[in-house]
């Protein structure tokens, strides 16, 4: 399934991440996932919220360069070998992964995997065909 | 059809202009010699007297005036008339803290207004125009200078001054302004803000943009003309000489026409202090030919330009200035290479549709080596979710900027809105942290 994500460019300046969170708080938007890819001079913060459209609007108004990106999401059992199974399937079809993040879903014995790949439609068909549950 | 505000002066034959300039120079030198103690001492030091000055060609015999002369004689030591004849003062702030003060008599204000009026006519504005002035009003000469020029031609003047961009956008549209006066960087900023508000600046009623108070490039002119439906004209001026309107472009956009019956320009080599050959680049020097309050002889502007003496298609006989390409004061020496902020700015304008021309240079010295970081603002709406896209853009900006300035700089992209350009004011674009 396609899952929308926001991505924010953050130059390396103290207080920028906190400012990001403040803007969402003031707009009463809930952050569901958030992670940062960092370099020495800037980072890209990626997040999923309960209202991405509104989040992008308020972030832009507050001077954040913000992108909207579609990811694909899957749910697997929270046990050894599950990540490998997904990656191996993608590898066999030579589907490139730009980035990936995953988290365990507390209390349900399942884990979520979110990916950005170069051919999302093919990846969804391939994984669901092989019994990986779409998110 | 070309309209002249003062055809007699603007289209005067060269020989006649020469005689007029010579006569005015004789008078102004005498007045300064008699009334300004520090300049008289400069002349006496090199043994030059007013009677040595006969024609405008004798100007080279005269000593220069520099900004520090004005600061050293703060506040009123450079005035050539008793203070009761001064009807207005302006002042510009300097990086050293002390203000440079200028004083005007009633006639000086009238002459200055005429210069601005001639400039407004030369771009096409007239009595039916509505002129929106977004230069700061106050001690800065930008606002009031154009204001008086606008009133003199009988136009409707909107003294918007600086600040509150959404309100400026509203006023321009609601009052149907056809003429906009501000800094070129503010014109771009205002267009970006309008786009953020969902308004297309192309639909604004503006026809003429008169931009100055900072160096700008042909690339910026193109960018402004693409953003708006107006033609962008260059205006030159500085408070020491009077203010905006010392020189303004005509409809042909081929370099500002100097009001050379009022101000005599020279280009000198800033090191040898000799006049350069006709048409060569160097430091722009001005002599005020008819000012009463604070006449200045051979004032070194620190601006870099050249003089174009070929006749212009508009019929005006005045000399023109080539685009000011930088200021000696802004010049950075980075690892032995001379770099001007204006070079970086024009490289950025033509570089990529994802970056703006707003930037900040940060210079440091690490292990006796200069480092140059250039922080470049992204345009609004530009976004990334992958590091590699940022890297690609950074590399592109790096290669364009480096080839423009001839020295390698570390490019750091920053979010849109990082640099708060204060409307109507000159922008600081360099932070030099080097301890030399």
PDB file of C-alpha atoms in Angstrom, chain A residues 5 7-11 13 16 37-39 41-42 44 46 60 63-67 69 98-99 116, chain B residues 196 373 378-388 390-391 394 410-418:
ATOM      1  CA  UNK A   5       5.475  10.789   3.911  1.00  0.00           C
ATOM      2  CA  UNK A   7      10.417  15.179   4.094  1.00  0.00           C
ATOM      3  CA  UNK A   8      11.931  18.393   5.430  1.00  0.00           C
ATOM      4  CA  UNK A   9      15.315  19.865   4.533  1.00  0.00           C
ATOM      5  CA  UNK A  10      17.109  21.001   7.694  1.00  0.00           C
ATOM      6  CA  UNK A  11      20.372  22.885   7.551  1.00  0.00           C
ATOM      7  CA  UNK A  13      21.540  24.921  12.857  1.00  0.00           C
ATOM      8  CA  UNK A  16      15.726  23.575  13.765  1.00  0.00           C
ATOM      9  CA  UNK A  37      19.128  11.152   7.666  1.00  0.00           C
ATOM     10  CA  UNK A  38      22.107  13.328   8.523  1.00  0.00           C
ATOM     11  CA  UNK A  39      25.231  14.657   6.876  1.00  0.00           C
ATOM     12  CA  UNK A  41      25.980  20.111   7.027  1.00  0.00           C
ATOM     13  CA  UNK A  42      22.322  19.286   6.741  1.00  0.00           C
ATOM     14  CA  UNK A  44      16.593  15.358   5.834  1.00  0.00           C
ATOM     15  CA  UNK A  46      11.232  12.221   7.205  1.00  0.00           C
ATOM     16  CA  UNK A  60       5.974  25.798   4.205  1.00  0.00           C
ATOM     17  CA  UNK A  63       9.919  28.548   6.046  1.00  0.00           C
ATOM     18  CA  UNK A  64      10.607  24.817   5.834  1.00  0.00           C
ATOM     19  CA  UNK A  65      11.394  23.380   2.413  1.00  0.00           C
ATOM     20  CA  UNK A  66       9.064  20.386   2.590  1.00  0.00           C
ATOM     21  CA  UNK A  67       8.492  17.502   0.143  1.00  0.00           C
ATOM     22  CA  UNK A  69       6.721  11.535  -1.098  1.00  0.00           C
ATOM     23  CA  UNK A  98      16.592   4.510  -1.812  1.00  0.00           C
ATOM     24  CA  UNK A  99      15.857   4.290   1.892  1.00  0.00           C
ATOM     25  CA  UNK A 116      11.166   4.083  -1.090  1.00  0.00           C
TER      26      UNK A 116
ATOM     27  CA  UNK B 196       3.590  32.383  -1.819  1.00  0.00           C
ATOM     28  CA  UNK B 373      31.510  28.997   2.860  1.00  0.00           C
ATOM     29  CA  UNK B 378      16.612  27.341  -1.596  1.00  0.00           C
ATOM     30  CA  UNK B 379      13.615  28.744  -3.425  1.00  0.00           C
ATOM     31  CA  UNK B 380      10.241  28.197  -1.749  1.00  0.00           C
ATOM     32  CA  UNK B 381       8.582  24.971  -2.829  1.00  0.00           C
ATOM     33  CA  UNK B 382      11.874  23.209  -3.540  1.00  0.00           C
ATOM     34  CA  UNK B 383      12.073  19.994  -1.541  1.00  0.00           C
ATOM     35  CA  UNK B 384      14.031  16.790  -1.190  1.00  0.00           C
ATOM     36  CA  UNK B 385      13.477  13.460   0.461  1.00  0.00           C
ATOM     37  CA  UNK B 386      16.841  11.990  -0.503  1.00  0.00           C
ATOM     38  CA  UNK B 387      20.377  13.056   0.415  1.00  0.00           C
ATOM     39  CA  UNK B 388      21.634  12.394  -3.107  1.00  0.00           C
ATOM     40  CA  UNK B 390      20.779  17.624  -2.169  1.00  0.00           C
ATOM     41  CA  UNK B 391      24.290  16.504  -3.072  1.00  0.00           C
ATOM     42  CA  UNK B 394      25.131  21.333  -4.102  1.00  0.00           C
ATOM     43  CA  UNK B 410      32.050  25.310   0.103  1.00  0.00           C
ATOM     44  CA  UNK B 411      28.369  25.550  -0.804  1.00  0.00           C
ATOM     45  CA  UNK B 412      25.829  25.035   1.975  1.00  0.00           C
ATOM     46  CA  UNK B 413      22.178  25.013   1.005  1.00  0.00           C
ATOM     47  CA  UNK B 414      19.845  26.546   3.561  1.00  0.00           C
ATOM     48  CA  UNK B 415      16.062  26.764   3.887  1.00  0.00           C
ATOM     49  CA  UNK B 416      14.083  29.447   2.144  1.00  0.00           C
ATOM     50  CA  UNK B 417      13.658  32.487   4.388  1.00  0.00           C
ATOM     51  CA  UNK B 418      16.936  32.008   6.286  1.00  0.00           C
TER      52      UNK B 418
END
